[in-house]
PDB file of C-alpha atoms and ligand atoms in Angstrom:
ATOM      1  CA  MET A  24      -0.175 -79.873  89.322  1.00  0.00           C
ATOM      2  CA  ARG A  25      -1.974 -83.093  88.924  1.00  0.00           C
ATOM      3  CA  ARG A  26      -5.536 -82.579  87.603  1.00  0.00           C
ATOM      4  CA  LYS A  27      -8.153 -84.077  89.408  1.00  0.00           C
ATOM      5  CA  LEU A  28     -10.464 -86.704  89.397  1.00  0.00           C
ATOM      6  CA  VAL A  29     -13.762 -87.572  90.400  1.00  0.00           C
ATOM      7  CA  VAL A  30     -15.283 -91.033  90.090  1.00  0.00           C
ATOM      8  CA  GLY A  31     -18.654 -91.935  91.462  1.00  0.00           C
ATOM      9  CA  ASN A  32     -19.104 -95.623  91.933  1.00  0.00           C
ATOM     10  CA  TRP A  33     -23.355 -96.097  91.688  1.00  0.00           C
ATOM     11  CA  LYS A  34     -22.980 -99.566  93.396  1.00  0.00           C
ATOM     12  CA  MET A  35     -25.943-101.853  92.802  1.00  0.00           C
ATOM     13  CA  ASN A  36     -27.948 -98.933  92.616  1.00  0.00           C
ATOM     14  CA  GLY A  37     -29.959 -97.476  89.180  1.00  0.00           C
ATOM     15  CA  SER A  38     -32.324 -98.192  86.548  1.00  0.00           C
ATOM     16  CA  ARG A  39     -32.838 -97.504  83.049  1.00  0.00           C
ATOM     17  CA  VAL A  40     -34.745 -94.746  83.571  1.00  0.00           C
ATOM     18  CA  ALA A  41     -33.083 -93.154  87.143  1.00  0.00           C
ATOM     19  CA  ASN A  42     -29.914 -93.463  85.207  1.00  0.00           C
ATOM     20  CA  ALA A  43     -30.914 -91.534  82.252  1.00  0.00           C
ATOM     21  CA  ASP A  44     -32.072 -88.744  84.116  1.00  0.00           C
ATOM     22  CA  LEU A  45     -28.637 -88.366  86.482  1.00  0.00           C
ATOM     23  CA  LEU A  46     -26.897 -88.658  83.142  1.00  0.00           C
ATOM     24  CA  ALA A  47     -29.287 -85.687  81.608  1.00  0.00           C
ATOM     25  CA  GLU A  48     -28.565 -83.658  84.591  1.00  0.00           C
ATOM     26  CA  LEU A  49     -25.427 -84.449  84.920  1.00  0.00           C
ATOM     27  CA  LYS A  50     -23.826 -83.724  81.360  1.00  0.00           C
ATOM     28  CA  ALA A  51     -26.595 -80.407  81.913  1.00  0.00           C
ATOM     29  CA  ALA A  52     -24.673 -79.534  85.295  1.00  0.00           C
ATOM     30  CA  GLY A  53     -20.753 -79.838  83.611  1.00  0.00           C
ATOM     31  CA  PRO A  54     -18.050 -79.981  82.219  1.00  0.00           C
ATOM     32  CA  TRP A  55     -15.795 -79.118  85.081  1.00  0.00           C
ATOM     33  CA  ASN A  56     -12.375 -78.194  85.693  1.00  0.00           C
ATOM     34  CA  ALA A  57     -11.174 -81.802  86.464  1.00  0.00           C
ATOM     35  CA  ASP A  58     -11.296 -85.385  85.185  1.00  0.00           C
ATOM     36  CA  VAL A  59     -15.003 -86.863  85.951  1.00  0.00           C
ATOM     37  CA  ALA A  60     -16.024 -90.581  85.565  1.00  0.00           C
ATOM     38  CA  VAL A  61     -19.147 -92.707  86.485  1.00  0.00           C
ATOM     39  CA  CYS A  62     -18.228 -96.538  87.670  1.00  0.00           C
ATOM     40  CA  VAL A  63     -21.546 -98.476  86.484  1.00  0.00           C
ATOM     41  CA  PRO A  64     -23.316-101.939  87.077  1.00  0.00           C
ATOM     42  CA  PHE A  65     -22.337-104.442  83.985  1.00  0.00           C
ATOM     43  CA  PRO A  66     -25.722-104.338  82.391  1.00  0.00           C
ATOM     44  CA  TYR A  67     -25.626-100.539  81.885  1.00  0.00           C
ATOM     45  CA  ILE A  68     -22.471 -99.758  80.573  1.00  0.00           C
ATOM     46  CA  GLY A  69     -23.486-100.011  77.028  1.00  0.00           C
ATOM     47  CA  GLU A  70     -26.282 -97.432  77.703  1.00  0.00           C
ATOM     48  CA  VAL A  71     -24.077 -95.351  79.633  1.00  0.00           C
ATOM     49  CA  ALA A  72     -21.720 -95.143  76.900  1.00  0.00           C
ATOM     50  CA  LEU A  73     -24.324 -94.387  74.663  1.00  0.00           C
ATOM     51  CA  SER A  74     -25.119 -91.472  76.692  1.00  0.00           C
ATOM     52  CA  LEU A  75     -21.788 -90.176  77.201  1.00  0.00           C
ATOM     53  CA  GLN A  76     -20.191 -90.746  73.617  1.00  0.00           C
ATOM     54  CA  GLY A  77     -19.078 -87.340  72.919  1.00  0.00           C
ATOM     55  CA  GLU A  78     -19.263 -85.742  76.533  1.00  0.00           C
ATOM     56  CA  ALA A  79     -16.437 -84.787  78.856  1.00  0.00           C
ATOM     57  CA  ILE A  80     -17.598 -87.658  81.563  1.00  0.00           C
ATOM     58  CA  ALA A  81     -15.841 -90.913  80.923  1.00  0.00           C
ATOM     59  CA  TRP A  82     -17.579 -94.313  82.452  1.00  0.00           C
ATOM     60  CA  GLY A  83     -15.761 -97.555  83.929  1.00  0.00           C
ATOM     61  CA  ALA A  84     -17.161-100.910  85.457  1.00  0.00           C
ATOM     62  CA  GLN A  85     -16.909-102.073  89.514  1.00  0.00           C
ATOM     63  CA  ASP A  86     -14.941-105.220  89.235  1.00  0.00           C
ATOM     64  CA  CYS A  87     -13.613-107.437  86.175  1.00  0.00           C
ATOM     65  CA  SER A  88     -12.703-111.027  86.069  1.00  0.00           C
ATOM     66  CA  ALA A  89      -8.786-112.047  86.366  1.00  0.00           C
ATOM     67  CA  HIS A  90      -9.419-113.779  83.462  1.00  0.00           C
ATOM     68  CA  ALA A  91      -9.009-112.777  80.171  1.00  0.00           C
ATOM     69  CA  SER A  92     -12.032-115.329  78.659  1.00  0.00           C
ATOM     70  CA  GLY A  93     -13.192-118.825  79.520  1.00  0.00           C
ATOM     71  CA  ALA A  94     -15.471-121.163  81.830  1.00  0.00           C
ATOM     72  CA  TYR A  95     -15.769-118.446  84.613  1.00  0.00           C
ATOM     73  CA  THR A  96     -19.875-118.165  84.858  1.00  0.00           C
ATOM     74  CA  GLY A  97     -21.121-115.063  85.758  1.00  0.00           C
ATOM     75  CA  GLU A  98     -17.493-113.123  85.122  1.00  0.00           C
ATOM     76  CA  VAL A  99     -16.681-110.254  83.361  1.00  0.00           C
ATOM     77  CA  ALA A 100     -13.853-109.668  81.260  1.00  0.00           C
ATOM     78  CA  VAL A 101     -11.348-106.654  80.765  1.00  0.00           C
ATOM     79  CA  PRO A 102     -11.960-107.169  76.938  1.00  0.00           C
ATOM     80  CA  MET A 103     -15.838-106.975  77.221  1.00  0.00           C
ATOM     81  CA  LEU A 104     -15.352-104.326  79.499  1.00  0.00           C
ATOM     82  CA  ALA A 105     -12.768-102.308  76.463  1.00  0.00           C
ATOM     83  CA  GLU A 106     -15.175-103.340  74.000  1.00  0.00           C
ATOM     84  CA  PHE A 107     -17.731-100.626  75.390  1.00  0.00           C
ATOM     85  CA  GLY A 108     -15.249 -97.734  76.123  1.00  0.00           C
ATOM     86  CA  CYS A 109     -14.619 -97.871  79.620  1.00  0.00           C
ATOM     87  CA  ARG A 110     -11.984 -96.285  80.388  1.00  0.00           C
ATOM     88  CA  TYR A 111     -11.905 -97.625  84.346  1.00  0.00           C
ATOM     89  CA  VAL A 112     -12.323-100.334  86.113  1.00  0.00           C
ATOM     90  CA  ILE A 113     -12.619-100.271  89.934  1.00  0.00           C
ATOM     91  CA  VAL A 114     -10.057-103.059  91.303  1.00  0.00           C
ATOM     92  CA  GLY A 115     -10.240-103.885  95.502  1.00  0.00           C
ATOM     93  CA  HIS A 116     -13.114-102.134  96.526  1.00  0.00           C
ATOM     94  CA  SER A 117     -13.188-103.113 100.471  1.00  0.00           C
ATOM     95  CA  GLU A 118     -16.851-104.456  99.256  1.00  0.00           C
ATOM     96  CA  ARG A 119     -15.292-107.317  96.930  1.00  0.00           C
ATOM     97  CA  ARG A 120     -12.546-107.648  99.800  1.00  0.00           C
ATOM     98  CA  ALA A 121     -15.185-108.910 102.542  1.00  0.00           C
ATOM     99  CA  LEU A 122     -18.053-110.477 100.750  1.00  0.00           C
ATOM    100  CA  HIS A 123     -16.117-112.011  97.902  1.00  0.00           C
ATOM    101  CA  GLY A 124     -13.219-113.271  99.434  1.00  0.00           C
ATOM    102  CA  GLU A 125     -10.735-111.523  97.294  1.00  0.00           C
ATOM    103  CA  SER A 126      -7.350-111.507  97.978  1.00  0.00           C
ATOM    104  CA  ASP A 127      -4.475-109.123  97.615  1.00  0.00           C
ATOM    105  CA  GLN A 128      -3.246-111.085  95.130  1.00  0.00           C
ATOM    106  CA  ILE A 129      -6.135-111.334  93.068  1.00  0.00           C
ATOM    107  CA  VAL A 130      -6.584-107.665  93.142  1.00  0.00           C
ATOM    108  CA  ALA A 131      -3.193-107.346  91.805  1.00  0.00           C
ATOM    109  CA  GLU A 132      -3.811-109.883  89.216  1.00  0.00           C
ATOM    110  CA  LYS A 133      -7.111-107.836  87.961  1.00  0.00           C
ATOM    111  CA  ALA A 134      -5.484-104.457  87.984  1.00  0.00           C
ATOM    112  CA  ARG A 135      -3.062-106.333  86.006  1.00  0.00           C
ATOM    113  CA  ILE A 136      -5.199-107.382  83.278  1.00  0.00           C
ATOM    114  CA  ALA A 137      -6.762-104.098  83.501  1.00  0.00           C
ATOM    115  CA  LEU A 138      -3.489-102.683  82.365  1.00  0.00           C
ATOM    116  CA  ALA A 139      -2.665-105.245  79.583  1.00  0.00           C
ATOM    117  CA  HIS A 140      -6.543-103.832  77.649  1.00  0.00           C
ATOM    118  CA  LYS A 141      -5.781-100.312  78.167  1.00  0.00           C
ATOM    119  CA  LEU A 142      -8.025 -99.835  81.394  1.00  0.00           C
ATOM    120  CA  VAL A 143      -7.156 -97.454  84.350  1.00  0.00           C
ATOM    121  CA  PRO A 144      -7.246 -99.685  87.457  1.00  0.00           C
ATOM    122  CA  ILE A 145      -8.578 -97.634  89.905  1.00  0.00           C
ATOM    123  CA  VAL A 146      -7.240 -99.855  93.301  1.00  0.00           C
ATOM    124  CA  CYS A 147      -8.686 -99.537  96.256  1.00  0.00           C
ATOM    125  CA  VAL A 148      -7.120 -99.604  99.834  1.00  0.00           C
ATOM    126  CA  GLY A 149      -7.768 -98.998 103.197  1.00  0.00           C
ATOM    127  CA  GLU A 150      -8.668-100.133 106.619  1.00  0.00           C
ATOM    128  CA  THR A 151     -11.387-101.572 109.191  1.00  0.00           C
ATOM    129  CA  LEU A 152     -11.979 -99.608 111.948  1.00  0.00           C
ATOM    130  CA  ALA A 153     -10.134-102.577 114.372  1.00  0.00           C
ATOM    131  CA  GLU A 154      -7.447-102.264 112.016  1.00  0.00           C
ATOM    132  CA  ARG A 155      -7.236 -98.417 112.702  1.00  0.00           C
ATOM    133  CA  GLU A 156      -8.197 -99.259 116.363  1.00  0.00           C
ATOM    134  CA  GLY A 157      -5.571-101.074 116.300  1.00  0.00           C
ATOM    135  CA  GLU A 158      -3.041 -98.973 114.668  1.00  0.00           C
ATOM    136  CA  GLN A 159      -2.730-101.280 111.737  1.00  0.00           C
ATOM    137  CA  THR A 160      -3.341 -98.594 109.577  1.00  0.00           C
ATOM    138  CA  ASP A 161       0.005 -97.850 108.244  1.00  0.00           C
ATOM    139  CA  ALA A 162       0.991-101.870 108.072  1.00  0.00           C
ATOM    140  CA  VAL A 163      -2.778-103.162 105.989  1.00  0.00           C
ATOM    141  CA  VAL A 164      -2.284-100.436 103.451  1.00  0.00           C
ATOM    142  CA  LYS A 165       1.195-100.931 102.772  1.00  0.00           C
ATOM    143  CA  ARG A 166       0.654-104.621 102.578  1.00  0.00           C
ATOM    144  CA  GLN A 167      -2.149-104.148  99.775  1.00  0.00           C
ATOM    145  CA  LEU A 168      -0.450-101.677  97.239  1.00  0.00           C
ATOM    146  CA  SER A 169       2.623-104.084  98.254  1.00  0.00           C
ATOM    147  CA  ALA A 170       1.005-106.676  96.132  1.00  0.00           C
ATOM    148  CA  VAL A 171      -0.156-104.453  93.127  1.00  0.00           C
ATOM    149  CA  ILE A 172       3.553-103.100  93.293  1.00  0.00           C
ATOM    150  CA  HIS A 173       5.283-106.523  93.129  1.00  0.00           C
ATOM    151  CA  THR A 174       3.075-107.657  90.364  1.00  0.00           C
ATOM    152  CA  LEU A 175       2.803-104.471  87.982  1.00  0.00           C
ATOM    153  CA  GLY A 176       6.890-103.380  88.769  1.00  0.00           C
ATOM    154  CA  HIS A 177       7.360 -99.822  86.749  1.00  0.00           C
ATOM    155  CA  CYS A 178       3.610-100.281  85.090  1.00  0.00           C
ATOM    156  CA  ILE A 179       2.249 -99.717  88.728  1.00  0.00           C
ATOM    157  CA  SER A 180       2.740 -95.586  87.657  1.00  0.00           C
ATOM    158  CA  GLN A 181      -0.744 -96.231  85.244  1.00  0.00           C
ATOM    159  CA  VAL A 182      -2.338 -97.102  88.241  1.00  0.00           C
ATOM    160  CA  VAL A 183      -4.906 -94.884  90.162  1.00  0.00           C
ATOM    161  CA  VAL A 184      -4.955 -95.163  94.080  1.00  0.00           C
ATOM    162  CA  ALA A 185      -7.986 -94.975  95.667  1.00  0.00           C
ATOM    163  CA  TYR A 186      -7.746 -94.608  99.663  1.00  0.00           C
ATOM    164  CA  GLU A 187     -10.837 -95.814 100.953  1.00  0.00           C
ATOM    165  CA  PRO A 188     -11.071 -96.504 105.123  1.00  0.00           C
ATOM    166  CA  VAL A 189     -13.868 -99.150 105.313  1.00  0.00           C
ATOM    167  CA  TRP A 190     -14.975 -97.308 108.531  1.00  0.00           C
ATOM    168  CA  ALA A 191     -15.611 -94.525 106.219  1.00  0.00           C
ATOM    169  CA  ILE A 192     -17.643 -96.078 103.385  1.00  0.00           C
ATOM    170  CA  GLY A 193     -21.643 -95.714 103.291  1.00  0.00           C
ATOM    171  CA  THR A 194     -21.025 -94.649 107.014  1.00  0.00           C
ATOM    172  CA  GLY A 195     -21.372 -91.015 106.597  1.00  0.00           C
ATOM    173  CA  ARG A 196     -18.086 -91.232 109.009  1.00  0.00           C
ATOM    174  CA  THR A 197     -15.131 -89.371 107.147  1.00  0.00           C
ATOM    175  CA  ALA A 198     -11.751 -89.522 107.741  1.00  0.00           C
ATOM    176  CA  THR A 199     -10.193 -86.050 108.753  1.00  0.00           C
ATOM    177  CA  PRO A 200      -8.220 -84.087 106.305  1.00  0.00           C
ATOM    178  CA  ASP A 201      -5.407 -84.508 108.235  1.00  0.00           C
ATOM    179  CA  GLN A 202      -6.662 -88.307 108.372  1.00  0.00           C
ATOM    180  CA  ALA A 203      -6.804 -88.909 105.010  1.00  0.00           C
ATOM    181  CA  GLN A 204      -3.463 -86.926 103.958  1.00  0.00           C
ATOM    182  CA  ALA A 205      -1.084 -88.777 106.706  1.00  0.00           C
ATOM    183  CA  VAL A 206      -1.941 -91.915 104.823  1.00  0.00           C
ATOM    184  CA  HIS A 207      -1.927 -90.668 101.008  1.00  0.00           C
ATOM    185  CA  ALA A 208       1.670 -88.989 101.600  1.00  0.00           C
ATOM    186  CA  LEU A 209       2.151 -92.609 103.022  1.00  0.00           C
ATOM    187  CA  LEU A 210       0.822 -94.391  99.845  1.00  0.00           C
ATOM    188  CA  ARG A 211       2.832 -91.610  97.527  1.00  0.00           C
ATOM    189  CA  LYS A 212       6.134 -92.285  99.657  1.00  0.00           C
ATOM    190  CA  GLN A 213       5.637 -96.225  98.835  1.00  0.00           C
ATOM    191  CA  LEU A 214       5.111 -95.638  94.817  1.00  0.00           C
ATOM    192  CA  LYS A 215       7.758 -93.326  94.673  1.00  0.00           C
ATOM    193  CA  ALA A 216      10.273 -96.143  95.767  1.00  0.00           C
ATOM    194  CA  ALA A 217       8.380 -98.229  92.821  1.00  0.00           C
ATOM    195  CA  THR A 218       8.542 -95.672  90.362  1.00  0.00           C
ATOM    196  CA  GLU A 219       9.970 -92.677  89.143  1.00  0.00           C
ATOM    197  CA  ARG A 220       6.893 -91.096  88.188  1.00  0.00           C
ATOM    198  CA  ALA A 221       4.997 -91.091  91.664  1.00  0.00           C
ATOM    199  CA  ASP A 222       4.261 -87.756  91.480  1.00  0.00           C
ATOM    200  CA  ASP A 223       2.121 -87.834  88.465  1.00  0.00           C
ATOM    201  CA  MET A 224       0.034 -90.869  90.121  1.00  0.00           C
ATOM    202  CA  LYS A 225      -3.638 -89.752  91.175  1.00  0.00           C
ATOM    203  CA  ILE A 226      -4.155 -91.162  94.631  1.00  0.00           C
ATOM    204  CA  LEU A 227      -8.029 -90.504  95.227  1.00  0.00           C
ATOM    205  CA  TYR A 228     -10.096 -90.420  98.904  1.00  0.00           C
ATOM    206  CA  GLY A 229     -13.280 -92.422  99.189  1.00  0.00           C
ATOM    207  CA  GLY A 230     -15.666 -92.421 101.695  1.00  0.00           C
ATOM    208  CA  SER A 231     -18.622 -90.558 102.352  1.00  0.00           C
ATOM    209  CA  VAL A 232     -16.888 -87.967 100.407  1.00  0.00           C
ATOM    210  CA  LYS A 233     -20.110 -85.022  99.807  1.00  0.00           C
ATOM    211  CA  ALA A 234     -20.722 -81.589  98.545  1.00  0.00           C
ATOM    212  CA  ASP A 235     -19.439 -80.215 102.466  1.00  0.00           C
ATOM    213  CA  ASN A 236     -16.790 -81.966 102.967  1.00  0.00           C
ATOM    214  CA  ALA A 237     -15.273 -82.804  99.135  1.00  0.00           C
ATOM    215  CA  ALA A 238     -13.128 -79.427  99.129  1.00  0.00           C
ATOM    216  CA  GLN A 239     -11.576 -79.031 102.638  1.00  0.00           C
ATOM    217  CA  LEU A 240     -10.567 -82.853 101.567  1.00  0.00           C
ATOM    218  CA  PHE A 241      -8.808 -82.029  98.179  1.00  0.00           C
ATOM    219  CA  ALA A 242      -7.122 -79.075  99.331  1.00  0.00           C
ATOM    220  CA  GLU A 243      -4.701 -81.874 100.879  1.00  0.00           C
ATOM    221  CA  ALA A 244      -1.319 -82.209  99.295  1.00  0.00           C
ATOM    222  CA  ASP A 245      -1.714 -85.550  98.040  1.00  0.00           C
ATOM    223  CA  ILE A 246      -5.453 -86.095  97.581  1.00  0.00           C
ATOM    224  CA  ASP A 247      -6.102 -85.770  94.270  1.00  0.00           C
ATOM    225  CA  GLY A 248      -9.916 -86.225  93.660  1.00  0.00           C
ATOM    226  CA  GLY A 249     -12.257 -88.656  95.125  1.00  0.00           C
ATOM    227  CA  LEU A 250     -13.985 -91.840  94.614  1.00  0.00           C
ATOM    228  CA  ILE A 251     -17.580 -91.112  95.526  1.00  0.00           C
ATOM    229  CA  GLY A 252     -20.340 -93.892  96.427  1.00  0.00           C
ATOM    230  CA  GLY A 253     -23.511 -92.277  98.003  1.00  0.00           C
ATOM    231  CA  ALA A 254     -23.513 -88.808  96.483  1.00  0.00           C
ATOM    232  CA  SER A 255     -22.345 -89.837  92.973  1.00  0.00           C
ATOM    233  CA  LEU A 256     -26.663 -90.640  92.806  1.00  0.00           C
ATOM    234  CA  LYS A 257     -28.205 -87.947  93.094  1.00  0.00           C
ATOM    235  CA  ALA A 258     -26.891 -85.090  89.862  1.00  0.00           C
ATOM    236  CA  ALA A 259     -26.688 -82.119  92.578  1.00  0.00           C
ATOM    237  CA  ASP A 260     -25.254 -83.608  94.751  1.00  0.00           C
ATOM    238  CA  PHE A 261     -21.776 -85.424  92.531  1.00  0.00           C
ATOM    239  CA  ALA A 262     -22.177 -82.385  90.272  1.00  0.00           C
ATOM    240  CA  ALA A 263     -20.830 -80.618  93.992  1.00  0.00           C
ATOM    241  CA  VAL A 264     -18.309 -82.844  94.624  1.00  0.00           C
ATOM    242  CA  CYS A 265     -17.041 -82.152  90.841  1.00  0.00           C
ATOM    243  CA  ARG A 266     -17.332 -78.396  91.244  1.00  0.00           C
ATOM    244  CA  ALA A 267     -15.028 -78.815  94.598  1.00  0.00           C
ATOM    245  CA  ALA A 268     -12.483 -80.119  92.690  1.00  0.00           C
ATOM    246  CA  SER A 269     -12.566 -77.795  89.953  1.00  0.00           C
TER     247      SER A 269
HETATM  248  C1  LIG B 329     -17.474 -96.230  98.077  1.00  0.00           C
HETATM  249  O1  LIG B 329     -18.539 -96.840  97.900  1.00  0.00           O
HETATM  250  O2  LIG B 329     -16.530 -96.259  97.326  1.00  0.00           O
HETATM  251  C2  LIG B 329     -17.476 -95.016  98.994  1.00  0.00           C
HETATM  252  C3  LIG B 329     -16.477 -94.468  99.172  1.00  0.00           C
HETATM  253  O3  LIG B 329     -18.884 -94.969  99.446  1.00  0.00           O
HETATM  254  P1  LIG B 329     -19.593 -93.792  99.722  1.00  0.00           P
HETATM  255  O4  LIG B 329     -19.246 -92.143  99.346  1.00  0.00           O
HETATM  256  O5  LIG B 329     -21.192 -93.620 100.136  1.00  0.00           O
HETATM  257  O6  LIG B 329     -19.150 -93.744 101.809  1.00  0.00           O
END
């Protein structure tokens, strides 16, 4: 059986004081019988790493450059994240795809460089509301995942996939467990065609996951945990989601 993974995505939220309080409460609330991580804004990674050293909570970043170093003003390279002990990096979040024009291929390159430096990329895929209503969900998520499979080859088995329907992110509108499971099963089938290890891979669900809907979602056969935005900003809420995964 796959161990569940719950990852908090703080997005562009937090402050040094607020982060210290949040992490202190989280450390007191755990440990859980699940893998847990927080993906935090770049400037806080060093401090978060110090705070979580030796704890059962891993940490990571929300994006990375597709390049290892060089003249890319404003970008952050994966080797820099590795220096600070990041285990995970989110790539292809829908906010990056929509607001920063990240293509499927750029997302795949980011996943490749993350793996090259021993970070686990959390590859986000998901359809917009218009795409769902146009019955394009399957085609969209398959296209997004296919770019990563094509670029990584058999190394695809080392990534975590996150299905995040764009219409459910930060909206309070969650996919039903059936809707989410259907897409997760489709993604696992696609992974099975690419690697013998697809049954060991984690596919997370993200999109308005909270304490009161997490257990139902996590009970689905192909849902291996969650990528949690809003509910990761309050320790009690995030701890409740982690408990639901335990
Ligand atoms: C996210 O940003 O990845 C996310 C799932 O956000 P929320 O939980 O707030 O919908």
